[in-house]
Coordinates of C-alpha atoms and ligand atoms in Angstrom, one line a residue:
X1 CA 0.0 0.0 0.0
X2 CA 1.3 3.3 -1.0
X3 CA 1.7 6.1 1.8
X4 CA -1.1 8.1 -0.4
X5 CA -3.0 5.7 -1.3
X6 CA -5.4 6.2 -4.2
X7 CA -9.0 5.1 -4.6
X8 CA -10.7 5.0 -7.5
X9 CA -14.6 5.6 -7.3
X10 CA -16.9 4.4 -10.3
X11 CA -20.2 6.3 -10.8
X12 CA -20.9 9.8 -9.0
X13 CA -24.2 9.2 -7.4
X14 CA -25.1 9.3 -3.6
X15 CA -23.5 6.3 -2.9
X16 CA -20.2 6.9 -5.0
X17 CA -20.2 10.2 -3.1
X18 CA -20.6 8.7 0.3
X19 CA -17.7 6.3 -0.2
X20 CA -15.9 10.0 -1.2
X21 CA -16.7 11.8 1.9
X22 CA -16.3 9.0 4.4
X23 CA -12.9 7.8 3.1
X24 CA -11.4 11.0 2.8
X25 CA -12.9 12.3 6.3
X26 CA -11.4 9.4 7.8
X27 CA -8.1 8.6 5.9
X28 CA -6.0 11.9 6.2
X29 CA -3.4 10.3 3.2
X30 CA -5.9 9.0 0.8
X31 CA -6.9 10.4 -2.4
X32 CA -10.2 9.9 -4.5
X33 CA -10.6 10.1 -8.2
X34 CA -14.4 9.6 -9.0
X35 CA -15.1 9.0 -12.6
X36 CA -18.7 9.8 -13.9
X37 CA -19.8 8.4 -17.6
X38 CA -22.0 11.5 -18.0
X39 CA -21.9 15.6 -17.9
X40 CA -22.1 17.5 -14.9
X41 CA -25.3 19.9 -15.1
X42 CA -24.7 22.4 -12.6
X43 CA -22.0 24.6 -11.5
X44 CA -21.8 22.8 -8.2
X45 CA -21.3 19.7 -9.1
X46 CA -24.0 16.7 -8.4
X47 CA -26.8 19.4 -7.3
X48 CA -30.4 18.5 -7.7
X49 CA -32.0 19.4 -10.8
X50 CA -35.1 20.3 -8.4
X51 CA -33.6 23.3 -7.1
X52 CA -32.9 24.7 -10.5
X53 CA -35.1 27.9 -10.6
X54 CA -35.2 28.4 -14.5
X55 CA -37.3 25.9 -16.1
X56 CA -35.3 25.8 -19.3
X57 CA -32.4 25.6 -17.4
X58 CA -34.1 22.6 -15.6
X59 CA -35.3 21.0 -18.9
X60 CA -31.7 21.0 -20.4
X61 CA -30.1 19.5 -17.6
X62 CA -32.5 16.6 -17.5
X63 CA -32.1 16.0 -21.3
X64 CA -28.3 15.8 -20.5
X65 CA -29.1 13.2 -18.0
X66 CA -30.9 11.2 -20.6
X67 CA -27.5 9.0 -21.8
X68 CA -28.8 7.4 -25.2
X69 CA -32.1 9.7 -25.2
X70 CA -30.7 12.8 -24.6
X71 CA -32.0 14.3 -28.1
X72 CA -29.7 17.1 -29.5
X73 CA -27.2 17.0 -26.7
X74 CA -26.4 12.9 -27.3
X75 CA -23.4 13.2 -29.5
X76 CA -21.8 15.9 -27.0
X77 CA -22.0 13.3 -24.6
X78 CA -19.8 10.6 -26.7
X79 CA -22.7 8.5 -27.4
X80 CA -22.9 7.5 -31.3
X81 CA -25.7 8.9 -33.3
X82 CA -26.9 5.6 -34.5
X83 CA -29.2 4.8 -31.3
X84 CA -31.8 7.2 -32.2
X85 CA -34.6 5.1 -33.7
X86 CA -38.1 6.5 -34.6
X87 CA -40.6 5.9 -32.1
X88 CA -38.1 6.3 -29.5
X89 CA -39.6 7.5 -25.7
X90 CA -38.1 9.0 -22.6
X91 CA -38.7 7.8 -19.6
X92 CA -38.9 9.8 -16.1
X93 CA -37.7 13.3 -16.6
X94 CA -33.7 12.9 -16.1
X95 CA -33.8 9.3 -16.9
X96 CA -33.4 7.0 -19.8
X97 CA -34.6 3.6 -20.5
X98 CA -32.1 0.7 -20.8
X99 CA -34.3 -1.1 -23.3
X100 CA -35.2 2.2 -25.6
X101 CA -35.5 0.0 -28.8
X102 CA -32.3 1.2 -30.8
X103 CA -29.1 -0.1 -31.9
X104 CA -27.5 -1.3 -28.8
X105 CA -30.1 -1.1 -26.4
X106 CA -30.5 -3.4 -23.4
X107 CA -33.5 -6.1 -23.7
X108 CA -36.5 -6.7 -21.1
X109 CA -38.9 -9.4 -20.6
X110 CA -41.1 -8.2 -18.2
X111 CA -39.4 -5.4 -16.9
X112 CA -40.0 -2.4 -19.8
X113 CA -39.4 0.8 -17.3
X114 CA -36.0 -0.1 -16.4
X115 CA -34.3 3.0 -16.4
X116 CA -31.1 5.0 -15.4
X117 CA -29.6 8.6 -15.1
X118 CA -26.0 9.4 -16.8
X119 CA -24.8 12.6 -15.0
X120 CA -22.9 13.9 -12.7
X121 CA -24.5 13.1 -9.2
X122 CA -26.6 10.1 -10.9
X123 CA -30.2 9.7 -9.8
X124 CA -29.3 11.4 -6.9
X125 CA -29.8 14.7 -9.0
X126 CA -33.4 13.8 -9.9
X127 CA -34.7 11.8 -7.1
X128 CA -37.5 12.8 -4.9
X129 CA -35.5 12.5 -1.7
X130 CA -37.7 10.5 0.3
X131 CA -35.6 8.5 3.2
X132 CA -37.5 6.4 5.2
X133 CA -35.8 3.6 7.4
X134 CA -35.8 0.2 6.8
X135 CA -37.7 -1.7 9.7
X136 CA -38.2 -5.4 10.6
X137 CA -37.1 -7.9 7.6
X138 CA -36.3 -5.2 5.4
X139 CA -33.1 -4.7 7.1
X140 CA -30.1 -7.0 7.0
X141 CA -29.8 -9.7 9.7
X142 CA -26.2 -9.9 10.4
X143 CA -25.3 -6.4 11.2
X144 CA -26.7 -5.8 14.9
X145 CA -29.2 -3.0 15.7
X146 CA -27.0 -0.9 17.9
X147 CA -24.8 -0.7 15.0
X148 CA -27.2 -0.5 12.4
X149 CA -28.9 2.6 14.1
X150 CA -25.7 4.3 14.2
X151 CA -24.6 3.8 10.4
X152 CA -28.8 4.8 9.6
X153 CA -28.0 8.1 11.7
X154 CA -24.6 8.6 9.7
X155 CA -26.3 8.3 6.6
X156 CA -28.9 10.6 7.5
X157 CA -26.5 13.1 8.4
X158 CA -24.6 13.0 4.8
X159 CA -28.4 13.4 3.3
X160 CA -29.3 16.4 5.7
X161 CA -32.4 14.4 6.8
X162 CA -35.6 16.0 7.8
X163 CA -37.9 14.4 9.6
X164 CA -40.4 17.0 10.0
X165 CA -40.3 18.6 6.7
X166 CA -43.4 20.9 5.8
X167 CA -44.7 19.8 9.2
X168 CA -46.2 23.3 9.8
X169 CA -48.5 23.2 6.6
X170 CA -51.9 23.2 7.9
X171 CA -53.2 21.0 4.7
X172 CA -50.7 18.6 5.0
X173 CA -51.7 18.2 8.7
X174 CA -55.4 17.7 7.9
X175 CA -54.2 15.2 5.5
X176 CA -52.8 13.3 8.3
X177 CA -55.6 13.5 10.4
X178 CA -58.2 12.4 7.8
X179 CA -55.5 9.2 7.1
X180 CA -55.5 8.4 10.8
X181 CA -59.2 8.5 11.0
X182 CA -59.6 6.3 7.9
X183 CA -57.0 4.0 8.7
X184 CA -57.6 3.7 12.6
X185 CA -57.2 -0.2 12.9
X186 CA -53.4 0.1 11.9
X187 CA -50.4 -0.3 14.7
X188 CA -48.7 2.9 15.9
X189 CA -45.9 2.0 13.8
X190 CA -48.1 2.5 10.8
X191 CA -49.8 5.8 11.8
X192 CA -49.7 8.5 9.3
X193 CA -46.9 10.7 9.7
X194 CA -44.5 13.4 8.0
X195 CA -42.2 11.6 5.4
X196 CA -38.7 12.1 6.3
X197 CA -37.1 13.8 3.5
X198 CA -33.4 14.7 2.3
X199 CA -32.9 18.4 2.2
X200 CA -32.5 21.9 4.0
X201 CA -35.6 23.7 5.0
X202 CA -35.3 27.6 3.6
X203 CA -36.6 30.7 5.2
X204 CA -39.6 31.0 2.9
X205 CA -40.8 27.6 3.5
X206 CA -39.6 25.7 0.6
X207 CA -36.9 23.0 0.8
X208 CA -33.3 23.0 -1.0
X209 CA -33.3 19.2 -2.3
X210 CA -30.4 17.2 -1.4
X211 CA -28.4 16.0 -4.5
X212 CA -24.9 14.6 -4.1
X213 CA -23.3 18.2 -3.5
X214 CA -24.7 17.9 0.1
X215 CA -22.9 14.4 0.1
X216 CA -19.9 15.6 -1.1
X217 CA -19.9 18.2 1.2
X218 CA -16.5 19.7 1.8
X219 CA -14.8 17.7 -1.0
X220 CA -16.5 20.5 -3.3
X221 CA -15.6 23.5 -1.0
X222 CA -12.5 24.7 -2.9
X223 CA -11.8 26.2 0.9
X224 CA -11.4 23.0 2.4
X225 CA -8.4 21.2 2.4
X226 CA -10.5 17.6 1.6
X227 CA -11.3 19.3 -1.7
X228 CA -7.4 19.0 -2.5
X229 CA -7.6 15.5 -2.4
X230 CA -10.5 14.6 -4.6
X231 CA -10.6 14.7 -8.2
X232 CA -14.3 14.6 -10.1
X233 CA -13.9 13.7 -13.5
X234 CA -17.1 13.9 -15.6
X235 CA -17.8 12.3 -19.1
X236 CA -15.3 9.5 -17.8
X237 CA -16.4 6.3 -18.8
X238 CA -14.9 3.0 -17.2
X239 CA -14.7 -0.2 -19.3
X240 CA -12.9 -2.6 -16.8
X241 CA -11.4 -3.1 -13.6
X242 CA -7.8 -4.3 -13.3
X243 CA -7.2 -7.0 -11.4
X244 CA -5.6 -10.4 -10.8
X245 CA -8.4 -12.6 -9.1
X246 CA -8.1 -11.3 -5.7
X247 CA -6.9 -7.7 -5.7
X248 CA -8.1 -5.0 -8.0
X249 CA -5.3 -2.7 -9.3
X250 CA -7.2 0.1 -11.3
X251 CA -9.5 1.0 -13.9
X252 CA -9.5 1.5 -17.7
X253 CA -10.9 4.8 -18.5
X254 CA -12.2 6.2 -21.7
X255 CA -12.4 10.0 -21.6
X256 CA -15.6 10.9 -23.8
X257 CA -14.6 14.2 -25.0
X258 CA -11.4 13.0 -26.4
X259 CA -11.8 9.1 -26.9
X260 CA -8.7 8.3 -25.6
X261 CA -8.4 5.5 -23.1
X262 CA -6.2 5.4 -20.1
X263 CA -5.2 3.2 -16.9
X264 CA -5.5 4.8 -13.6
X265 CA -3.8 2.4 -10.9
X266 CA -5.5 2.5 -7.5
X267 CA -5.2 0.7 -4.1
X268 CA -8.8 0.2 -4.2
X269 CA -11.8 0.2 -6.8
X270 CA -15.1 1.1 -5.8
X271 CA -18.0 0.4 -8.0
X272 CA -21.2 2.7 -7.6
X273 CA -22.6 2.7 -10.9
X274 CA -26.0 1.7 -10.7
X275 CA -27.9 -1.9 -10.2
X276 CA -27.3 -2.9 -13.8
X277 CA -24.0 -1.0 -14.8
X278 CA -22.3 -2.0 -11.8
X279 CA -22.6 -5.9 -12.3
X280 CA -22.2 -5.3 -16.3
X281 CA -18.7 -3.5 -15.3
X282 CA -18.0 -6.5 -13.3
X283 CA -18.9 -9.3 -16.0
X284 CA -16.9 -6.9 -18.5
X285 CA -14.2 -7.5 -16.1
X286 CA -14.3 -11.3 -16.2
X287 CA -15.6 -11.0 -12.5
X288 CA -18.9 -13.2 -12.5
X289 CA -20.0 -14.4 -9.3
X290 CA -23.0 -16.8 -9.8
X291 CA -25.1 -14.6 -8.3
X292 CA -24.1 -11.2 -10.4
X293 CA -27.2 -9.4 -12.1
X294 CA -29.5 -12.1 -10.2
X295 CA -32.3 -11.9 -7.1
X296 CA -33.5 -8.4 -8.8
X297 CA -36.4 -6.6 -6.7
X298 CA -37.9 -3.4 -6.8
X299 CA -41.0 -1.7 -5.7
X300 CA -44.3 -2.5 -7.5
X301 CA -46.2 0.7 -7.2
X302 CA -49.7 1.2 -7.1
X303 CA -50.6 5.1 -7.8
X304 CA -53.4 7.3 -8.2
X305 CA -54.2 11.4 -7.9
X306 CA -57.1 12.7 -5.8
X307 CA -58.6 16.0 -5.9
X308 CA -58.5 17.5 -2.5
X309 CA -62.1 17.6 -1.1
X310 CA -62.7 21.4 0.5
X311 CA -65.8 20.0 2.8
X312 CA -63.3 17.4 4.1
X313 CA -60.5 19.6 4.7
X314 CA -62.6 22.4 6.4
X315 CA -62.8 20.0 9.4
X316 CA -59.4 20.6 10.3
X317 CA -58.6 23.8 8.8
X318 CA -60.0 27.3 7.4
X319 CA -60.0 28.7 4.4
X320 CA -57.9 31.3 5.9
X321 CA -55.4 28.6 6.3
X322 CA -55.5 27.7 2.6
X323 CA -55.1 31.4 1.6
X324 CA -51.9 31.8 3.7
X325 CA -50.9 28.5 2.7
X326 CA -51.0 29.8 -1.4
X327 CA -49.5 32.7 -0.9
X328 CA -46.8 31.2 1.1
X329 CA -46.1 28.6 -1.8
X330 CA -46.6 31.4 -4.8
X331 CA -43.2 32.9 -3.6
X332 CA -41.5 29.4 -4.8
X333 CA -43.2 28.6 -8.2
X334 CA -40.8 25.9 -9.0
X335 CA -41.1 23.3 -6.8
X336 CA -45.0 22.3 -6.6
X337 CA -44.6 19.7 -3.8
X338 CA -46.3 21.5 -0.6
X339 CA -46.1 18.7 2.0
X340 CA -45.0 15.2 2.3
X341 CA -47.0 12.7 4.5
X342 CA -46.7 8.6 4.5
X343 CA -48.1 5.8 6.4
X344 CA -45.1 3.6 7.0
X345 CA -44.4 -0.4 6.9
X346 CA -45.1 -2.5 9.8
X347 CA -43.6 -5.9 9.6
X348 CA -46.6 -8.4 9.5
X349 CA -49.3 -6.1 9.5
X350 CA -48.6 -3.3 7.0
X351 CA -46.3 -4.7 4.2
X352 CA -46.5 -1.5 2.3
X353 CA -45.3 2.2 2.3
X354 CA -47.8 4.6 1.2
X355 CA -46.2 8.1 0.2
X356 CA -48.5 10.8 0.0
X357 CA -47.4 13.9 -1.8
X358 CA -49.5 17.1 -1.4
X359 CA -49.0 19.7 -4.6
X360 CA -50.9 22.7 -5.9
X361 CA -51.0 20.9 -9.2
X362 CA -51.7 17.3 -11.0
X363 CA -48.3 15.5 -12.0
X364 CA -50.4 15.3 -15.4
X365 CA -52.2 17.8 -17.8
X366 CA -55.5 17.8 -16.6
X367 CA -58.1 18.4 -19.1
X368 CA -59.4 22.4 -18.3
X369 CA -63.2 20.7 -18.8
X370 CA -62.6 18.4 -16.2
X371 CA -64.6 19.0 -13.3
X372 CA -61.7 19.0 -10.7
X373 CA -59.4 21.0 -13.2
X374 CA -57.9 23.8 -11.2
X375 CA -58.8 22.6 -7.8
X376 CA -58.2 25.1 -5.4
X377 CA -57.5 22.9 -2.4
X378 CA -55.1 21.2 -4.6
X379 CA -54.2 17.5 -5.4
X380 CA -52.6 14.4 -3.7
X381 CA -50.4 12.1 -5.7
X382 CA -50.5 8.7 -3.7
X383 CA -48.6 5.6 -4.2
X384 CA -48.1 2.3 -2.4
X385 CA -44.7 0.5 -2.6
X386 CA -44.7 -3.0 -2.5
X387 CA -42.3 -6.0 -1.7
X388 CA -41.1 -7.9 -4.6
X389 CA -39.6 -11.2 -2.9
X390 CA -36.4 -12.3 -4.0
X391 CA -35.9 -14.9 -6.6
X392 CA -32.9 -16.1 -8.5
X393 CA -34.8 -15.9 -11.5
X394 CA -35.6 -12.2 -11.6
X395 CA -32.4 -10.2 -12.9
X396 CA -29.8 -9.5 -15.9
X397 CA -28.1 -12.1 -18.0
X398 CA -25.1 -10.5 -19.6
X399 CA -23.5 -11.8 -22.5
X400 CA -20.2 -11.1 -24.6
X401 CA -21.8 -12.1 -27.8
X402 CA -23.8 -8.6 -28.3
X403 CA -22.3 -5.1 -27.3
X404 CA -24.3 -2.4 -25.9
X405 CA -24.5 1.4 -27.2
X406 CA -21.2 2.0 -25.3
X407 CA -19.4 -1.3 -26.4
X408 CA -20.2 -3.2 -23.1
X409 CA -21.4 -6.8 -23.1
X410 CA -25.1 -6.4 -23.4
X411 CA -27.8 -7.7 -21.1
X412 CA -31.5 -8.9 -21.0
X413 CA -33.6 -8.5 -18.1
X414 CA -36.2 -11.2 -17.1
X415 CA -38.5 -10.5 -14.2
X416 CA -42.0 -11.2 -13.2
X417 CA -44.6 -11.0 -10.4
X418 CA -45.5 -14.1 -8.5
X419 CA -49.0 -14.7 -7.3
X420 CA -47.5 -13.5 -3.7
X421 CA -46.9 -10.1 -5.2
X422 CA -50.1 -9.8 -7.1
X423 CA -52.1 -10.7 -4.0
X424 CA -50.5 -7.9 -2.1
X425 CA -51.0 -5.5 -5.3
X426 CA -54.7 -6.0 -4.8
X427 CA -54.6 -5.6 -1.2
X428 CA -52.6 -2.2 -2.0
X429 CA -55.0 -1.1 -4.5
X430 CA -58.0 -1.5 -1.8
X431 CA -55.8 0.3 0.5
X432 CA -55.4 3.3 -1.9
X433 CA -59.1 3.4 -2.8
X434 CA -59.6 3.8 0.8
X435 CA -56.9 6.4 1.3
X436 CA -58.1 8.3 -1.8
X437 CA -61.5 8.4 -0.9
X438 CA -61.0 9.7 2.6
X439 CA -58.9 12.8 1.2
X440 CA -61.1 13.6 -2.1
X441 CA -62.1 12.8 -5.4
X442 CA -60.3 10.5 -8.1
X443 CA -58.5 12.3 -10.9
X444 CA -56.6 9.5 -11.9
X445 CA -58.0 6.0 -10.6
X446 CA -55.6 3.3 -8.8
X447 CA -53.4 1.4 -11.0
X448 CA -50.2 -0.3 -11.0
X449 CA -47.3 0.9 -13.1
X450 CA -45.3 -1.0 -15.3
X451 CA -42.8 -3.1 -13.8
X452 CA -39.5 -1.1 -13.4
X453 CA -41.0 2.3 -12.7
X454 CA -40.0 2.6 -9.1
X455 CA -36.5 3.2 -10.2
X456 CA -35.4 1.2 -6.9
X457 CA -33.7 -1.8 -8.4
X458 CA -32.1 -3.8 -5.8
X459 CA -30.7 -7.6 -5.4
X460 CA -28.4 -7.5 -8.3
X461 CA -25.0 -7.7 -6.2
X462 CA -26.6 -8.6 -2.8
X463 CA -24.7 -8.6 0.5
X464 CA -24.6 -11.9 2.4
X465 CA -23.3 -13.5 5.4
X466 CA -21.4 -16.3 3.4
X467 CA -20.1 -16.8 0.1
X468 CA -22.7 -19.6 -0.9
X469 CA -23.4 -18.5 -4.4
X470 CA -26.6 -16.4 -3.5
X471 CA -24.4 -13.2 -2.7
X472 CA -21.9 -11.1 -4.7
X473 CA -20.6 -8.9 -1.7
X474 CA -19.5 -9.9 1.8
X475 CA -21.1 -7.9 5.0
X476 CA -18.6 -5.0 4.2
X477 CA -19.5 -4.8 0.4
X478 CA -16.6 -6.2 -0.8
X479 CA -16.7 -8.6 -3.7
X480 CA -16.0 -12.3 -2.4
X481 CA -12.9 -13.2 -2.8
X482 CA -11.2 -9.6 -3.3
X483 CA -9.8 -7.5 -0.5
X484 CA -10.2 -4.2 -2.4
X485 CA -13.0 -4.1 -4.7
X486 CA -16.0 -2.7 -3.0
X487 CA -19.4 -2.4 -4.6
X488 CA -21.9 0.0 -3.7
X489 CA -25.7 0.9 -4.1
X490 CA -29.5 -0.3 -4.0
X491 CA -28.0 -3.6 -5.7
X492 CA -26.4 -4.7 -2.3
X493 CA -29.9 -4.9 -0.5
X494 CA -30.7 -8.4 -0.3
X495 CA -34.3 -8.4 1.5
X496 CA -37.3 -7.5 0.0
X497 CA -38.3 -4.0 1.3
X498 CA -41.2 -1.4 0.3
X499 CA -39.2 1.9 1.2
X500 CA -37.6 4.2 -0.8
X501 CA -33.8 2.5 -0.7
X502 CA -31.1 5.1 -0.8
X503 CA -31.0 5.5 2.9
X504 CA -30.4 2.1 3.6
X505 CA -28.0 1.4 0.6
X506 CA -26.3 4.9 2.2
X507 CA -26.0 3.1 5.6
X508 CA -24.3 -0.2 4.0
X509 CA -21.9 2.3 2.3
X510 CA -20.9 4.3 5.6
X511 CA -20.0 0.6 6.8
X512 CA -18.0 -0.3 3.5
X513 CA -16.3 3.1 3.5
X514 CA -15.1 3.1 7.2
X515 CA -13.5 -0.3 6.8
X516 CA -11.7 0.6 3.6
X517 CA -10.5 4.0 5.1
X518 CA -9.2 2.0 8.2
X519 CA -7.4 -0.7 5.9
X520 CA -5.9 2.1 3.6
X521 CA -4.5 3.6 6.8
X522 CA -3.0 0.2 8.1
Ligands
FAD1 P1 -26.8 6.2 -9.3 O1 -27.5 7.7 -8.8 O2 -27.7 5.5 -10.1 O3 -25.5 6.8 -9.9 C1 -24.7 5.8 -10.8 C2 -23.8 6.7 -11.7 O4 -22.9 6.0 -12.2 C3 -24.7 7.3 -12.5 O5 -24.3 8.7 -12.8 C4 -23.9 6.8 -13.9 O6 -23.7 7.7 -15.1 C5 -22.8 6.4 -13.5 N1 -22.1 5.2 -14.1 C6 -22.7 4.1 -14.7 N2 -21.7 3.2 -15.4 C7 -20.6 3.7 -15.3 C8 -19.1 3.7 -15.9 N3 -19.2 2.2 -16.3 N4 -18.3 4.5 -15.9 C9 -18.4 5.8 -15.1 N5 -19.7 6.2 -14.6 C10 -20.9 5.3 -14.7 N6 -34.5 7.0 -4.0 C11 -35.0 7.2 -2.6 O7 -34.6 6.4 -1.9 N7 -36.0 8.1 -2.7 C12 -36.6 8.7 -3.5 O8 -37.7 9.2 -3.4 C13 -36.3 8.6 -4.7 N8 -36.8 9.2 -5.8 C14 -36.4 8.9 -7.0 C15 -37.0 9.9 -8.3 C16 -36.6 9.8 -9.4 C17 -36.8 10.5 -10.7 C18 -35.3 8.8 -9.6 C19 -34.6 9.1 -11.2 C20 -34.6 8.4 -8.6 C21 -35.4 8.2 -7.3 N9 -34.6 7.3 -6.5 C22 -35.4 7.7 -5.0 C23 -33.4 6.6 -6.4 C24 -32.3 7.0 -6.2 O9 -32.1 8.4 -6.8 C25 -31.0 6.0 -6.2 O10 -31.5 5.3 -5.0 C26 -29.7 6.7 -5.9 O11 -29.5 7.7 -6.8 C27 -28.5 5.5 -6.0 O12 -27.4 5.8 -5.9 P2 -26.3 5.0 -6.6 O13 -25.3 6.3 -6.3 O14 -26.1 4.0 -6.2 O15 -26.3 5.0 -8.3

C-alpha cells in the first residue's frame, strides 16, 4: 500500500459520493478519483435539478442526463448517433430507458420501465428525496441493531435528513388527520406521519433538495483541505477493472471528450454505477459470481391522484389557512411539492409504504373542462410501494456475444411478479381506494405501474453473510474473494423492502467506507 493510497470510484451518485466523503474524512492521506460517464449539469457538481429555478435550464439539465435518449445533446456526450430510432421515447425526466429500442439497447422481458440517469450526481440529481428508515425484515440480519441504528444516523447526516419537512403546513396536517381516521385499525408504527426527506428547509418555507453536492460537502468546497484530495472527472467512462482475481489494481477509463483510453492505478476500487451497470462492469472485467445480476427486486407501485375535497379539509382547517398556504407557495413556484406524508411499513401488519405528496397541481395535464381542473384545494399524488420477494429467476443476464451502445457486454432483464406479489397488489389497490376516498375525488384511478417504474432496483449485487453462491459481496460490501474491490448501491440490498432504498444503501456504504478507510491507513 502506498503512503498516499488512491481510491478509484466508478459513479458519482449518492453512494459513490458517500464513499468519497467517508474515506477522505477518515483517512488523512488517501486521494479519491471519481469517474462519471455523464456530464456535470450544474455549476456546483451534483446539485439536485429540482433546485434549478429557470424552467429551460431545468429541462436542459434533465435532457443532458438521458444518455442514449439525450436528444440533441447526445453526440456531445460521446454517444454514437446510430442509437436514435423513430418512436423512441424517454422515461421519467432525467432518466433513460435501458431498453430504448435502438441499436445497442438492452432487452427486457417483463421489466419495460427499467431506467437510469447518466450525469454527475446520478439519479441523486433527480430523485424525490424520500428517505424513510427500513424496518423489521427490510433490514439485513447480519448487522446488529445498535450498529445499524448508528449507520442509519450517519447516512441521515450525510443526506441532511428532515423528519418533519412541511410539518407546519395546515393542509399537510389535515391530510394526516383524515388518513389516521380512515386507517384507525393500523398499529402505532404505521400511523400517518410526515415523510422523512433529504434537504434543507429555507426561510421561505421551501426545501433545498439534497443532491450529491450535499453528500460530497467539503470535498467540493475549494476552501476545504479535503477538496485537494478529491478529483471528479465527468464524461469519463470506466470500461474495466484491472485485477488479478483477488486484488483490484486500477480501472480502464475512456475519456468521452477525446476518445482516449487510459488506466488509473488504484489501491482500491469502488463500483457504484447503479444496479445494472455495476454488475455489467464486473462481468466485462471477468468477475462473474453466480449471483451477479440475479435476485432483482424493486417496488411494485400502485398509484393514483386525488383532487382534495374542500368539505373534508374544512373539518380541520379554514379557508384562511389555505389562503396563507397558497400565498406562501406562490413565492416558490418552481417546486410544486407542498407537503409530504406517509403511512409506514410494519412487519406482518402493513407490508406497504404509502407515500402521499401534496401539490398545487396534478403531475399530468388535466383537461381544463374536467370538473376537478384547477382544484383550489390542490391534489395528492399517492403511491403504495410493495415488496418483491427475491428469486434467482429475476435479474439481468450478460453476454459477450452482443455489445450495447457503449460497446459493453449487453444484457437482458427477465422479471415476473408472482401470485404472492399480485395478491399484495390487490390489497394495496383496495387500501389506495380507501386513502383516496378519505381525502377527495380520484382524478386518476389507482393503477399498477409497469415493472421497473419504481427506479429502486435492488438485489443484483446482493450482500450476504457467507459466500454461498447467493450473494456477490460480503457484509462490508467487498466482492467475495477480493480484498479491495467494493460495490455500492441499492443492488446490495438482499431483502424484500417496501421503503425508498437510498438511505439503506447509504448506511451500507458508510460501513464499507469506514472499513476501507481503516484498511488503507493500516
Ligand atoms: P446512481 O445515482 O444511479 O448513480 C450511478 C452513476 O454511475 C450514474 O451517474 C452513472 O452515469 C454512473 N455510471 C454508470 N456506469 C458507469 C461507468 N462505467 N463509468 C462511469 N460512470 C458510470 N430513492 C429514494 O430513496 N427516495 C426517493 O424519493 C427516490 N426518488 C427517485 C425519483 C427519481 C425521479 C429517480 C430517478 C430516482 C429516485 N430514487 C429515490 C432512487 C435514487 O435516486 C437512487 O437510489 C440513488 O440515486 C442510487 O444512488 P447510486 O449512487 O447507487 O446510483
